[in-house]
Tab-separated table of C-alpha atoms (C1' of nucleotides) in Angstrom:
chain	number	residue	atom	x	y	z
N	685	MET	CA	7.352	21.973	-0.843
N	686	SER	CA	6.168	19.888	-3.696
N	687	LYS	CA	4.754	17.246	-1.087
N	688	SER	CA	1.686	17.832	0.480
N	689	ASN	CA	0.724	17.433	4.165
N	690	PHE	CA	-0.483	13.619	3.323
N	691	PHE	CA	2.747	12.653	2.478
N	692	GLU	CA	4.364	14.134	5.108
N	693	LYS	CA	1.717	12.612	7.540
N	694	VAL	CA	2.615	9.261	6.101
N	695	TYR	CA	6.341	9.528	6.381
N	696	GLU	CA	5.803	10.423	9.859
N	697	ILE	CA	3.638	7.481	10.576
N	698	VAL	CA	6.090	5.395	9.035
N	699	GLU	CA	9.283	6.670	10.402
N	700	GLN	CA	7.280	5.909	13.781
N	701	ILE	CA	6.884	2.215	13.392
N	702	PRO	CA	8.586	0.085	16.142
N	703	SER	CA	11.380	-2.272	15.490
N	704	GLY	CA	9.629	-5.674	15.394
N	705	GLU	CA	5.989	-4.528	14.145
N	706	VAL	CA	4.276	-3.879	10.828
N	707	TYR	CA	1.831	-1.727	9.706
N	708	THR	CA	-0.407	-2.579	6.964
N	709	TYR	CA	-1.258	0.501	4.235
N	710	GLY	CA	-4.649	0.460	5.134
N	711	GLN	CA	-4.187	1.179	8.957
N	712	ILE	CA	-1.864	3.936	7.971
N	713	ALA	CA	-4.341	5.312	5.859
N	714	MET	CA	-7.029	5.067	8.493
N	715	MET	CA	-4.614	6.733	10.679
N	716	LEU	CA	-4.757	9.931	8.500
N	717	GLY	CA	-8.463	9.825	8.640
N	718	ASN	CA	-8.717	8.201	5.197
N	719	PRO	CA	-9.489	4.380	5.458
N	720	ARG	CA	-9.738	4.176	1.867
N	721	ALA	CA	-6.375	6.082	0.644
N	722	ALA	CA	-4.379	2.810	1.279
N	723	ARG	CA	-2.995	3.264	-2.586
N	724	ILE	CA	-2.430	6.839	-1.451
N	725	VAL	CA	-0.386	5.629	1.213
N	726	GLY	CA	1.476	3.492	-1.219
N	727	TYR	CA	1.821	6.089	-3.872
N	728	ALA	CA	3.787	8.528	-1.172
N	729	MET	CA	5.746	5.622	-0.612
N	730	SER	CA	7.043	5.310	-4.167
N	731	SER	CA	7.531	8.813	-3.979
N	732	ALA	CA	9.512	8.487	-0.508
N	733	PRO	CA	12.925	9.926	-0.501
N	734	ARG	CA	15.552	7.771	0.953
N	735	GLU	CA	16.694	10.648	2.962
N	736	ARG	CA	14.150	10.435	4.938
N	737	ASN	CA	15.321	6.623	5.719
N	738	LEU	CA	11.959	5.357	6.291
N	739	PRO	CA	11.421	1.892	7.484
N	740	CYS	CA	9.446	1.168	4.553
N	741	HIS	CA	9.709	-2.572	4.709
N	742	ARG	CA	7.763	-2.322	7.681
N	743	VAL	CA	4.664	-1.693	5.724
N	744	VAL	CA	3.136	-4.387	4.468
N	745	TYR	CA	-0.025	-5.654	2.960
N	746	GLN	CA	-3.267	-6.461	4.857
N	747	ASP	CA	-2.868	-10.049	4.238
N	748	GLY	CA	0.957	-9.903	5.374
N	749	ARG	CA	2.498	-9.889	2.322
N	750	LEU	CA	5.561	-8.066	1.250
N	751	ALA	CA	5.459	-5.377	-1.414
N	752	PRO	CA	6.087	-6.319	-5.020
N	753	GLY	CA	9.915	-7.324	-6.034
N	754	GLY	CA	11.894	-4.083	-7.272
N	755	ILE	CA	11.543	-1.931	-4.341
N	756	PHE	CA	14.236	-2.822	-1.950
N	757	GLY	CA	16.281	-4.874	-4.544
N	758	GLY	CA	13.954	-7.806	-4.295
N	759	LYS	CA	11.360	-8.851	-1.695
N	760	GLU	CA	13.742	-11.293	-0.463
N	761	ASN	CA	15.719	-8.768	1.030
N	762	GLN	CA	12.760	-6.956	2.774
N	763	ARG	CA	11.934	-10.242	4.067
N	764	ARG	CA	15.396	-10.901	5.759
N	765	LEU	CA	15.413	-7.392	6.888
N	766	LEU	CA	11.967	-7.831	8.576
N	767	GLU	CA	13.192	-11.389	10.127
N	768	GLU	CA	16.438	-9.096	11.798
N	769	GLU	CA	13.682	-7.042	13.181
N	770	GLY	CA	12.182	-9.816	14.941
N	771	ILE	CA	9.162	-10.510	12.761
N	772	THR	CA	7.964	-13.925	12.002
N	773	PHE	CA	7.314	-15.571	8.791
N	774	LEU	CA	4.638	-18.214	8.041
N	775	ASN	CA	5.454	-21.285	6.080
N	776	ASN	CA	3.091	-19.378	3.079
N	777	GLY	CA	5.657	-16.480	2.797
N	778	ARG	CA	3.449	-13.972	4.942
N	779	ILE	CA	3.897	-12.205	7.983
N	780	ASP	CA	2.315	-13.441	11.229
N	781	MET	CA	-0.194	-10.349	11.266
N	782	ASP	CA	-1.637	-11.865	14.227
N	783	GLU	CA	1.249	-11.419	16.023
N	784	HIS	CA	2.549	-8.188	14.823
N	785	GLY	CA	-0.305	-6.821	12.871
N	786	TRP	CA	-1.990	-4.338	14.685
O	1437	DC	C1'	-9.075	22.096	-15.257
O	1438	DG	C1'	-9.643	17.257	-16.388
O	1439	DA	C1'	-7.545	12.779	-17.212
O	1440	DA	C1'	-4.211	9.348	-15.758
O	1441	DT	C1'	-1.487	6.973	-12.398
O	1442	DG	C1'	-0.484	3.888	-8.445
O	1443	DA	C1'	3.822	-0.185	-2.981
O	1444	DC	C1'	-3.875	-1.302	-1.883
O	1445	DA	C1'	-7.796	-3.568	-0.630
O	1446	DA	C1'	-12.505	-5.603	-1.082
O	1447	DT	C1'	-15.328	-8.161	-4.410
O	1448	DC	C1'	-16.534	-11.083	-7.916
O	1449	DT	C1'	-15.605	-15.172	-10.918
A	756	DT	C1'	-8.634	-21.733	-3.555
A	757	DA	C1'	-6.544	-19.043	-6.666
A	758	DG	C1'	-7.107	-15.171	-10.155
A	759	DA	C1'	-9.077	-11.235	-12.330
A	760	DT	C1'	-11.980	-7.096	-11.826
A	761	DT	C1'	-13.946	-2.936	-9.621
A	762	DG	C1'	-13.876	0.996	-6.349
A	763	DC	C1'	-11.314	4.616	-3.908
A	764	DC	C1'	-8.576	8.809	-3.363
A	765	DA	C1'	-4.209	11.583	-3.223
A	766	DT	C1'	-0.974	13.176	-6.572
A	767	DT	C1'	1.140	13.680	-10.885
A	768	DC	C1'	0.869	14.670	-16.039
DNA sequence: CGAATGACAATCT
DNA sequence: TAGATTGCCATTC
């Protein structure tokens, strides 16, 4: 398979993210044993096939910000998805990591 | 095999 | 405080 175990592992973790909670790229990277591979997690997401049905919208920045626009058809769309999942947003447009952040 | 890339994160200005 | 820069590391060319 073209995808290495690293990507597979990322997909597995993202797939296991419970509804109503959000993970950060750094957290996922830490689970993989590479706390500095946050970029790799993001890279895996960019290459993540939709057949996987990955809730990548639950993966956000360490600051609680959403991924750059153009990913889910607009970050506004992603924000609405998270709100439906039960994620609470702050007035500054960031996710309440103190509540959902691990 | 070597260089470039990137959905991050921390640090510096 | 906000914006710009550097470091990191697996994948891709």
